[in-house]
Coordinates of C-alpha atoms in Angstrom, one line a residue:
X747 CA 15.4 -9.0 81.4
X748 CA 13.9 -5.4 82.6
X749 CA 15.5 -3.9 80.0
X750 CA 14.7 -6.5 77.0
X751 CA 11.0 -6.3 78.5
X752 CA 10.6 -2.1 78.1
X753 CA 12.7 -2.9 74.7
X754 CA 9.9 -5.1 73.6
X755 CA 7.0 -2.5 74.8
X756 CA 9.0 0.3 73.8
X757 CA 9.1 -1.0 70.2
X758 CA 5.6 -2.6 69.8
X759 CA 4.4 1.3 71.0
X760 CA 6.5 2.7 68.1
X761 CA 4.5 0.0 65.6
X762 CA 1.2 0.8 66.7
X763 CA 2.3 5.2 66.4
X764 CA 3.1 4.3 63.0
X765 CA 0.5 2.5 61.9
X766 CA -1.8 5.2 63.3
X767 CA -0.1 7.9 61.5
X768 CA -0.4 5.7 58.6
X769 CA -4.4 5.4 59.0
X770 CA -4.2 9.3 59.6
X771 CA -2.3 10.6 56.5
X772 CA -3.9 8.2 53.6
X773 CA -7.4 10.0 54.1
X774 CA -5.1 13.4 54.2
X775 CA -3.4 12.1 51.0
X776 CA -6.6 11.2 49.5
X777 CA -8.5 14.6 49.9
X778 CA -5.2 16.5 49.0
X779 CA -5.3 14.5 45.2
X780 CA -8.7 14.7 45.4
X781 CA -8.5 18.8 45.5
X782 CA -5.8 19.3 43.0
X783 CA -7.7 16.5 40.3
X784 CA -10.4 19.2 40.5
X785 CA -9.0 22.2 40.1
X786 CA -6.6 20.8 37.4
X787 CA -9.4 19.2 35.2
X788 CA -8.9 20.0 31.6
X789 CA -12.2 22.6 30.4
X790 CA -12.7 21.0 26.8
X791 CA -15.3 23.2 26.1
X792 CA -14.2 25.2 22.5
X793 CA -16.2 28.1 21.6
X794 CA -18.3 28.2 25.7
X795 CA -16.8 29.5 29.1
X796 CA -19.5 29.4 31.6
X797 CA -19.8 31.8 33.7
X798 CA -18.1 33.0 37.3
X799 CA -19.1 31.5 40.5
X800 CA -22.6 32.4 41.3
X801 CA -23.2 36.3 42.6
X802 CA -25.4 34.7 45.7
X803 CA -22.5 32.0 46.8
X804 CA -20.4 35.1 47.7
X805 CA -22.7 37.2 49.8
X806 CA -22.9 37.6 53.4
X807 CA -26.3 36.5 55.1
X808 CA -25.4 38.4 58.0
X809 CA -24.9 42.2 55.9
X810 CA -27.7 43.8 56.8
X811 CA -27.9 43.0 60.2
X812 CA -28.4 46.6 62.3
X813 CA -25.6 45.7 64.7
X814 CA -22.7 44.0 62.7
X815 CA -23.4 45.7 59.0
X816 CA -23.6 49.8 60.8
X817 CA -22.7 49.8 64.6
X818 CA -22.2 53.8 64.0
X819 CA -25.8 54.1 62.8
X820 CA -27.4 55.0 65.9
X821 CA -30.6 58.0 65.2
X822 CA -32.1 59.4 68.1
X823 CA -35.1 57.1 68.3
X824 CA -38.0 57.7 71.4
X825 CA -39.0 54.9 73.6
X826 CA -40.1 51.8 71.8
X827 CA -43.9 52.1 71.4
X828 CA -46.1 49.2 70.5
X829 CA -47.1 48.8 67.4
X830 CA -51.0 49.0 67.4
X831 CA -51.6 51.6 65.5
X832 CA -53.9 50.6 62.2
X833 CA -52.5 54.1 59.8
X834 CA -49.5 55.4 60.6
X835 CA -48.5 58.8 58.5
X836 CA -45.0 59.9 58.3
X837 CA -44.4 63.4 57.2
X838 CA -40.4 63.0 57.1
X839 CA -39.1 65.0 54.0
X840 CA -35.2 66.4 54.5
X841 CA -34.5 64.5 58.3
X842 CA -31.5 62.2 58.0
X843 CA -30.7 60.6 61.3
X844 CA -34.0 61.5 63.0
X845 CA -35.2 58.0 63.1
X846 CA -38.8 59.0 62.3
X847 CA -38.8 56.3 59.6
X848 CA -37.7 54.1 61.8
X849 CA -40.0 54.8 64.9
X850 CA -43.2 55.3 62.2
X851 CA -42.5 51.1 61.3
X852 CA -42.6 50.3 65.2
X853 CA -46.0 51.9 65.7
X854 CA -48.0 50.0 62.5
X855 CA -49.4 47.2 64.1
X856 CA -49.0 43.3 62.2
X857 CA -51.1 43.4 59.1
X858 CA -51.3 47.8 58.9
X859 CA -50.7 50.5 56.5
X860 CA -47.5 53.0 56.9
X861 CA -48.0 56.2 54.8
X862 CA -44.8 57.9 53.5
X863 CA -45.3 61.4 52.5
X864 CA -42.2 63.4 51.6
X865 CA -43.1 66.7 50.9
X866 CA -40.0 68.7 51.8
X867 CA -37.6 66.3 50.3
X868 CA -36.7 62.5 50.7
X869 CA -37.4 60.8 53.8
X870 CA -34.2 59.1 54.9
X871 CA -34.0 56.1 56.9
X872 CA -34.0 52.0 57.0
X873 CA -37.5 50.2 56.8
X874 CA -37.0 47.4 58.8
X875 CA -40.0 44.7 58.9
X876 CA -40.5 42.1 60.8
X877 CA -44.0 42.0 60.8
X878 CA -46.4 42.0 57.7
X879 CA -47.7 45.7 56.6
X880 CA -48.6 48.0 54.0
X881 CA -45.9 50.8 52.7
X882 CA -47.9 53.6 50.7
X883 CA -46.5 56.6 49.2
X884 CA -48.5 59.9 49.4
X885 CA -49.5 61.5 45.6
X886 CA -49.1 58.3 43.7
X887 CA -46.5 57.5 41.2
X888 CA -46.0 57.2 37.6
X889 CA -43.4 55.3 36.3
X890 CA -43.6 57.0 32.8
X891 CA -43.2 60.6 34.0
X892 CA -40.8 59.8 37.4
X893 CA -38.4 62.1 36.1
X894 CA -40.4 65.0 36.7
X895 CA -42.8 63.5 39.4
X896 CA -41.2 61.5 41.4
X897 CA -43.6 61.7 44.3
X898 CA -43.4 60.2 47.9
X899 CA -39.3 59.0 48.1
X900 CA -37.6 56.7 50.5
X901 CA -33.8 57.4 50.3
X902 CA -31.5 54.9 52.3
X903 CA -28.8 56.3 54.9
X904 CA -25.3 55.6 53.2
X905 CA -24.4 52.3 53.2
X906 CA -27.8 50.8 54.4
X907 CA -30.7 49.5 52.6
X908 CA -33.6 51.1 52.4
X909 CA -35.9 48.3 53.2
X910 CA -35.1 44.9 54.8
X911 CA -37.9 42.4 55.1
X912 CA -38.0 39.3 57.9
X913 CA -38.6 35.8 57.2
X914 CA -41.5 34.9 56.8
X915 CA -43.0 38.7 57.1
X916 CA -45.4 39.6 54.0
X917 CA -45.7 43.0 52.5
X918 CA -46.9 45.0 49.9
X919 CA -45.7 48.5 48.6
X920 CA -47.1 51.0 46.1
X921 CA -46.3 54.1 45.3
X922 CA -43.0 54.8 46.2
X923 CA -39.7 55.6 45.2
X924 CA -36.5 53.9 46.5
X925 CA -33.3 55.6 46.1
X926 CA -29.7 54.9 47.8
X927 CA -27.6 57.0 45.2
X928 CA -24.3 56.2 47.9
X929 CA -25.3 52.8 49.0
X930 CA -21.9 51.1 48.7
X931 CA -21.8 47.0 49.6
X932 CA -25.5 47.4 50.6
X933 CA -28.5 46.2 48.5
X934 CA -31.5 48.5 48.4
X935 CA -34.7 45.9 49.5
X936 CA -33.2 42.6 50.6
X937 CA -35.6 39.8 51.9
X938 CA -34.9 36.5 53.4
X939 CA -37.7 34.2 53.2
X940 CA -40.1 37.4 52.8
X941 CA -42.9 37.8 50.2
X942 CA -42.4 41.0 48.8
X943 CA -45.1 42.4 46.6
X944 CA -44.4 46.1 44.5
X945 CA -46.7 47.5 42.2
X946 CA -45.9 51.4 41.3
X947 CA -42.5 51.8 43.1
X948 CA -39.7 53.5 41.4
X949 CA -35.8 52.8 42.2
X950 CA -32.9 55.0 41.9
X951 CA -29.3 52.8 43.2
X952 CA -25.9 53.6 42.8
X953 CA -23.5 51.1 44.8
X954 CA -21.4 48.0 44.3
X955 CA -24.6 45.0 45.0
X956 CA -28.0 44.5 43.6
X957 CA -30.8 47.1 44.0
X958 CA -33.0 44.0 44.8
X959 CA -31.4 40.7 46.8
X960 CA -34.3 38.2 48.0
X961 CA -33.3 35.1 48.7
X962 CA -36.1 32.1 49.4
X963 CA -39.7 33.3 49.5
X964 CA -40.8 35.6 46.7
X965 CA -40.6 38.6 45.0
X966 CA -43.3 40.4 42.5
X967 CA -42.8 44.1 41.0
X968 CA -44.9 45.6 38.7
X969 CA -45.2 48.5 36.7
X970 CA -41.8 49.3 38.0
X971 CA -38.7 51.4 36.9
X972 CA -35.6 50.6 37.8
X973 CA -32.3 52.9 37.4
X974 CA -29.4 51.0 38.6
X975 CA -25.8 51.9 38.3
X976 CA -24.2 49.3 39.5
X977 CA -21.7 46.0 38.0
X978 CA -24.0 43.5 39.9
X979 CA -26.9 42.3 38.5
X980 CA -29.9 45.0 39.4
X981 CA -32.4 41.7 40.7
X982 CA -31.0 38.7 42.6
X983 CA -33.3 36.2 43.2
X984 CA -31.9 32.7 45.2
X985 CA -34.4 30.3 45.5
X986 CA -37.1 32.9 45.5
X987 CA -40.2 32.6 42.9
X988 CA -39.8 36.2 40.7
X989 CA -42.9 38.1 38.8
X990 CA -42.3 41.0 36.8
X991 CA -44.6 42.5 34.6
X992 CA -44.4 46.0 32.8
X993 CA -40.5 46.4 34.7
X994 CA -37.9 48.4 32.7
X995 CA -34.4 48.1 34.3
X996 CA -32.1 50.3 32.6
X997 CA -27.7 51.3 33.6
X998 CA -26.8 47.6 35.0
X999 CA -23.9 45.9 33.6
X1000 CA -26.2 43.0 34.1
X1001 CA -29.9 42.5 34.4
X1002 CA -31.1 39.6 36.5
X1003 CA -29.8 36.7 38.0
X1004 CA -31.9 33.5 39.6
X1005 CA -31.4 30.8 40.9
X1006 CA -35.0 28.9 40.8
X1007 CA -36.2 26.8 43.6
X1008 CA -38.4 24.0 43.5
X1009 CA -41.7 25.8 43.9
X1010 CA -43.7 27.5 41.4
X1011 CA -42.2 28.5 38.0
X1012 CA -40.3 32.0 37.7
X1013 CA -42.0 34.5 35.4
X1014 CA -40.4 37.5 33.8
X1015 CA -43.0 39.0 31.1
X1016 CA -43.5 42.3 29.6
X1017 CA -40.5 43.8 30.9
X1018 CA -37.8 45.8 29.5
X1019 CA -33.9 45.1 30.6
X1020 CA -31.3 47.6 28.7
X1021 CA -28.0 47.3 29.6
X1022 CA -24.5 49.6 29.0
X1023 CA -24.0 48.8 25.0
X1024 CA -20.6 48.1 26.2
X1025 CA -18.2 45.2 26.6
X1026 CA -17.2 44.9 30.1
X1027 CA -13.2 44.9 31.1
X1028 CA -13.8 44.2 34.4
X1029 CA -15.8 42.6 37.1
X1030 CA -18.7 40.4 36.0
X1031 CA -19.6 39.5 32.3
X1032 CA -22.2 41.2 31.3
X1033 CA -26.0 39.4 31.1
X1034 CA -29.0 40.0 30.0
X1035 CA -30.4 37.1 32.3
X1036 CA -28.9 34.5 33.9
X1037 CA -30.7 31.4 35.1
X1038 CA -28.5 29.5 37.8
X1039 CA -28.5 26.3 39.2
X1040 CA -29.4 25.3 42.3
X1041 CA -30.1 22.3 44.5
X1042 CA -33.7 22.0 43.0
X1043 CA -34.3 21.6 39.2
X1044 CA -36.7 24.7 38.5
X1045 CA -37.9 26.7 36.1
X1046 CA -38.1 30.5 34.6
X1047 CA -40.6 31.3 31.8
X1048 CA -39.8 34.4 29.6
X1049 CA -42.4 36.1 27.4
X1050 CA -42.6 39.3 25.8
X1051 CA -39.9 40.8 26.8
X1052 CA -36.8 42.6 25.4
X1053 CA -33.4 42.3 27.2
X1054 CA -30.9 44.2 24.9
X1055 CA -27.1 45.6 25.3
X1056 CA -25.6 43.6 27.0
X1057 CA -22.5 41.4 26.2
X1058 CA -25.2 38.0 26.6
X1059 CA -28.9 38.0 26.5
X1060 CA -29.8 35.0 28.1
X1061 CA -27.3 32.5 29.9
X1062 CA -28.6 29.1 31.0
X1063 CA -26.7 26.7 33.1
X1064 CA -28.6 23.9 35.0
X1065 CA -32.1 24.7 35.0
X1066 CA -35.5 24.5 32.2
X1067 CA -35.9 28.1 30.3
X1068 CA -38.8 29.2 28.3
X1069 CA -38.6 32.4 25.7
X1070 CA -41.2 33.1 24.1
X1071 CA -42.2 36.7 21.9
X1072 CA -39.8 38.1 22.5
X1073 CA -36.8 40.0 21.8
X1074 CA -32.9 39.5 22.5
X1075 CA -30.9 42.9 20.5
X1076 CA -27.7 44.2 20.7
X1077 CA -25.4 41.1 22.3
X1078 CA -22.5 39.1 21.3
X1079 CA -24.4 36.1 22.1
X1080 CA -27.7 36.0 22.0
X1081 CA -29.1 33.0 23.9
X1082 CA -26.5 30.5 25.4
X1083 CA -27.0 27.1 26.9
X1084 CA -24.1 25.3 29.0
X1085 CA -26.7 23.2 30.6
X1086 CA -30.5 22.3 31.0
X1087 CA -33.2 22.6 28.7
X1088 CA -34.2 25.7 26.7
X1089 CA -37.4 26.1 24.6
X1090 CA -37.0 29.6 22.3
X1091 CA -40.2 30.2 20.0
X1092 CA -41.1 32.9 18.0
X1093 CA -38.6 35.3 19.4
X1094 CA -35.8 37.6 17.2
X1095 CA -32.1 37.1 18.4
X1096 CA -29.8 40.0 17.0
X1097 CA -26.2 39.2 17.7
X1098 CA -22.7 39.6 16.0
X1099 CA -20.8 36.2 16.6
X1100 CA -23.1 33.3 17.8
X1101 CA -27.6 33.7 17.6
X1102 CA -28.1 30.3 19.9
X1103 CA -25.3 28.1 21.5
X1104 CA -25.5 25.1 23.1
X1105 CA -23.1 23.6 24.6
X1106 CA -25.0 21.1 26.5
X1107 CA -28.4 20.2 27.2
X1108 CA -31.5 19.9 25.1
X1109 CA -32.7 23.0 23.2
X1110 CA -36.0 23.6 21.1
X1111 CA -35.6 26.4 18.5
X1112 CA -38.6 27.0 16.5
X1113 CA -40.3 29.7 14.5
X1114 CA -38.0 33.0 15.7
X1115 CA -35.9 35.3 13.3
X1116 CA -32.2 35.4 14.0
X1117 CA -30.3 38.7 12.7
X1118 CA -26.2 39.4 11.9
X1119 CA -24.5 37.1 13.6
X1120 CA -21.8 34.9 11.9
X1121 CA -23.4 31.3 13.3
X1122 CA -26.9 31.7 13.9
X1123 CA -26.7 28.4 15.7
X1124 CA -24.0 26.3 17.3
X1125 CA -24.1 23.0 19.0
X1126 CA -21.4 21.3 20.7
X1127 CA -21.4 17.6 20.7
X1128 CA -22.9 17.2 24.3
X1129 CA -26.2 19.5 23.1
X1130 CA -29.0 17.9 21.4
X1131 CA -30.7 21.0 19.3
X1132 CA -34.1 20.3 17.7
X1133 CA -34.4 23.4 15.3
X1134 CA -36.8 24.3 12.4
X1135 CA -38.7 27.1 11.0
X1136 CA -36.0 29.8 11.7
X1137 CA -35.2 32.9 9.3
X1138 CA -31.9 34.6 9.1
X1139 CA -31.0 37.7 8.3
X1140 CA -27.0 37.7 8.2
X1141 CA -24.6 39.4 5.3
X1142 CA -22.0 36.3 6.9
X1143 CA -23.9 33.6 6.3
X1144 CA -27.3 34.8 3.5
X1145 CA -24.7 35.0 0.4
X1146 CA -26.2 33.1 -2.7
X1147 CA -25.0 30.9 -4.8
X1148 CA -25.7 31.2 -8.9
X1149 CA -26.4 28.0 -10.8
X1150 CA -27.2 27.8 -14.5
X1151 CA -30.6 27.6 -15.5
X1152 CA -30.3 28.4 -19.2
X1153 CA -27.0 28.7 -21.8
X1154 CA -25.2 31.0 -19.2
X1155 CA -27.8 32.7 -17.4
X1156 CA -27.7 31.9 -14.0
X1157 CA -30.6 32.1 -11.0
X1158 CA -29.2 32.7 -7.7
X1159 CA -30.6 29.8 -4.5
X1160 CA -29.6 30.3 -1.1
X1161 CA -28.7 26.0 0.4
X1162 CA -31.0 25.9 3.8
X1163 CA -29.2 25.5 7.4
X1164 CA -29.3 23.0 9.9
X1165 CA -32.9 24.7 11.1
X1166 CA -32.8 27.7 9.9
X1167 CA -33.1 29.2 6.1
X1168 CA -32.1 32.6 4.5
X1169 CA -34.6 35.2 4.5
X1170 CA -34.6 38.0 1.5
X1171 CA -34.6 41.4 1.2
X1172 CA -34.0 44.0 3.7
X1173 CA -34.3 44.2 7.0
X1174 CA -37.8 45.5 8.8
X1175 CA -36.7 48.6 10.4
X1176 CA -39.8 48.2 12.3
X1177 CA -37.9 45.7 14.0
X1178 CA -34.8 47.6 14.1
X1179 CA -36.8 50.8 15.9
X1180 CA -38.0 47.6 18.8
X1181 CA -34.6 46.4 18.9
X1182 CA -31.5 48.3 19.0
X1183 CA -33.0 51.6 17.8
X1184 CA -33.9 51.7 21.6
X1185 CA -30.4 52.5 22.3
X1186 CA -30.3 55.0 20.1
X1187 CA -28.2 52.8 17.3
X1188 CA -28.8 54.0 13.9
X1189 CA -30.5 51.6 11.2
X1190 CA -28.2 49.0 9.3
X1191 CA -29.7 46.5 7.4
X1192 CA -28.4 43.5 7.9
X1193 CA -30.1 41.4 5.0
X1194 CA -27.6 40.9 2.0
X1195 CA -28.5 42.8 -1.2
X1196 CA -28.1 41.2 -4.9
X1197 CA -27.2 44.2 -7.5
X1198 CA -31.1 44.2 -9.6
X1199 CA -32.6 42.2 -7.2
X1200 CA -36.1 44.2 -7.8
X1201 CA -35.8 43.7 -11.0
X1202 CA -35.2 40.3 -11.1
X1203 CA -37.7 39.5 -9.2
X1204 CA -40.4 41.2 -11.5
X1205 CA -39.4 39.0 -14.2
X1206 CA -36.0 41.2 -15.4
X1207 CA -33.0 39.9 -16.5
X1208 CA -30.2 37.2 -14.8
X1209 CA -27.1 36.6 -13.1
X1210 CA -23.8 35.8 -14.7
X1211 CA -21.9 33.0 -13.1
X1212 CA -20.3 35.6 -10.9
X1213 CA -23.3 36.9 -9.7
X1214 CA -23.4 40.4 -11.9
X1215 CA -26.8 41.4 -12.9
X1216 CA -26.8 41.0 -16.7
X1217 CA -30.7 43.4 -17.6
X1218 CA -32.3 42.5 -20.3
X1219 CA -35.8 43.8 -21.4
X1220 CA -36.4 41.9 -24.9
X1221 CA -37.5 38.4 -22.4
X1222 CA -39.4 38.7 -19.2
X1223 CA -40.8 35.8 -17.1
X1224 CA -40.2 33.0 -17.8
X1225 CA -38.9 33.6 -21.8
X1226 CA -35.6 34.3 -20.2
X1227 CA -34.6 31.0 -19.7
X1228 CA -35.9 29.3 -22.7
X1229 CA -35.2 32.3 -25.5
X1230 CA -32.3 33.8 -27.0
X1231 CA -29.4 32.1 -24.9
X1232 CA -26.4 31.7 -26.1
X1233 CA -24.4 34.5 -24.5
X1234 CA -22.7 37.2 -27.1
X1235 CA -22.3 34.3 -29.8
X1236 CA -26.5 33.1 -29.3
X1237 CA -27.8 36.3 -29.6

């Protein structure tokens, strides 16, 4: 009976162990198909590839920490003073490692003015705020003439920042320029949660991240210059509200990237992103602009600005874009939508394959001039495109057809697009010299030419059926369809 009875328990324990390891592995079982259905969903997108993950999902919000990112970067700072000084004046020019920089942003009290002057060379050093202040540089600074003046200059240790702002810390530099020509994996200005106003300020960065990362908060720059050579984009805004105005960003493989929050609208206007002219074969794709999405639906709003050489303009996927005046040059693609809404008015798109694609979304295409591409635009079925009063310039798509208008003369028409219509004649080179004559590309036209098309148009002569110009001076105007027709035998 002892042994039945531990029989009994022994095999009603083995029942329950099972049943619990049952319970255990279906939720396993479940999240394991769950993983690979996911990964192994068919793309059935046929002409789109959206981008790769976003370039703020991979950074580390602890890099620029002074401890963890540089434990070796130690200069010889004095005893901590309190910061209640109103002006502070640096005079730091050619002192790596002396930590004047450093010690000059401890003494400005909360809501003072720190004065860089850099007359024997760069000052070197990491400005790190954590309370709200004014950065000035001595001798002002003039973003058209930086080359030869490039007055009072901050230049980041190698592979640090040269400025790092706290959250929820506001502050406002002029006159300065910013340069980390070895900066490596570390962003030049980098804010989290910060308000970061820059009017005047100049940047020189070489390195593998962004010259500018803020992420939350906001970020303005005006009458700016930007030289970045770097595959990241050169302005990474995450949830931050961006103003430029009067910005040129010029040696990035891409431009900007943000990710809009849910607070005020984005605004990128009167400012000037160039890229390399060249495909990349590695590392990012390269983007003019790139509007992300986030948790919260925002919004960017794009107006006179030109954003050319790069392998896309504009990219939008999951948030509301609006371009207006303004120019997209020297792209495969000139403006693409994978999701979201886009609203493009009286802009000019010059691009070689595609001028607008939409692969999803809603998109409003009215009144802009699209220029060489082979599809000016291109819907897929999930994209509703509302498109009208759109001119094309494109030897691909602008040939004529000839139709007879009277015994064997023929007229030449050109059949309307879904949107769009055929412009004639030649291309402004007006246009060209704002477009991709800023890269230094010579003049091609890319409107297609009719053999006598001048002199059909002042009342000359006709087409044949296979479009040759056939000139004729005995009828002009309108006598040349109504007089003397016939070919060879009515004449």
């Amino acid at each position: 009976m002892t042994r039945n009875a531990f029989g009994l328990l022994g095999g009603v324990a083995a029942v329950v162990a099972g049943a619990a390891l049952t319970m255990i592995a279906e939720p396993a079982q479940a999240q394991t198909a769950a993983r690979v259905e996911s990964q192994t969903r068919p793309n059935f997108g046929v002409l789109l590839d959206p981008p790769v993950r976003s370039y703020s999902q991979r950074r580390d919000r602890n890099r620029y920490d002074y401890r963890r990112h540089r434990p070796d970067w130690r200069p010889g700072l004095p005893p901590l003073r309190p910061g209640g000084e109103e002006i502070v004046l640096v005079d730091c020019g050619g002192n790596p490692g002396s930590g004047a920089v450093e010690d000059a942003v401890r003494r400005v009290r909360p809501g003072g003015t720190l004065v860089i002057r850099s007359r024997a060379g760069a000052c070197v050093g990491w400005l790190n705020i954590d309370k709200p202040m004014t950065i000035i540089g001595e001798g002002g600074f003039d973003p058209r003439d930086w080359g030869r003046q490039p007055g009072a200059t901050l230049q980041a240790p190698d592979g640090l920042p040269c400025m790092t702002v706290a959250a929820g810390v506001r502050v406002e530099v002029r006159d300065v320029l910013f340069a980390s020509p070895r900066a490596g994996d570390a962003a030049c200005v980098v804010g989290y949660g910060a308000e970061i106003v820059m009017n005047s300020v100049g940047f020189r960065h070489a390195g593998d991240e962004a010259a500018i990362y803020v992420d939350g908060g906001l970020l303005d720059i005006r009458n700016a210059v930007m030289e970045a050579r770097t595959i990241a984009p050169a302005i990474v805004t995450d949830g931050a509200v961006l103003t430029t105005a009067e910005l040129v960003v010029t040696g990035a493989q891409s431009g900007v990237e943000i990710t809009p929050g849910a607070g005020p609208a984005s605004r990128i206007s009167a400012t000037t992103l160039l890229g390399t002219n060249a495909p990349n074969a590695f590392g990012p794709r390269s983007i003019g602009v790139i509007v992300r999405a986030g948790r919260d639906y925002g919004r960017v709003e794009i107006d006179s600005t030109a954003v050319c050489g790069f392998v896309e303009g504009v990219v939008v996927e999951g948030a509301s874009v609006s371009i207006e005046g303004s120019r997209i040059c020297r792209s495969d693609k000139g403006v693409v939508l994978y999701s979201g809404e886009l609203r493009l008015a009286d802009s000019r798109v010059r691009a070689s394959t595609v001028g607008v694609a939409a692969a999803a979304g809603n998109a409003v295409i009215v009144n802009n001039v699209l220029a060489g591409m082979r599809d000016p635009i291109y819907r897929e079925p999930r994209a509703n495109v509302q498109a009208s009063g759109n001119r094309v310039w494109s030897q691909a798509v602008c040939r004529p057809q000839f139709r007879d208008r009277y015994r064997g003369r023929h007229e030449p028409y050109w059949r309307p697009g879904d949107g769009w219509e055929c412009a004639r004649g030649s291309y402004p080179q007006g246009w060209w010299a704002q477009e991709d004559g800023m890269l230094g590309v010579q003049y091609a036209d890319d409107g297609y030419a009719l053999d006598g098309w001048d002199d059909y148009q002042n009342g000359d002569g006709w087409y044949d059926r296979d479009g040759r110009y056939v000139r004729d001076d005995r009828y002009r105007g309108e006598d040349r369809w109504s007089r003397g027709g016939g070919g060879f035998w009515g004449r």
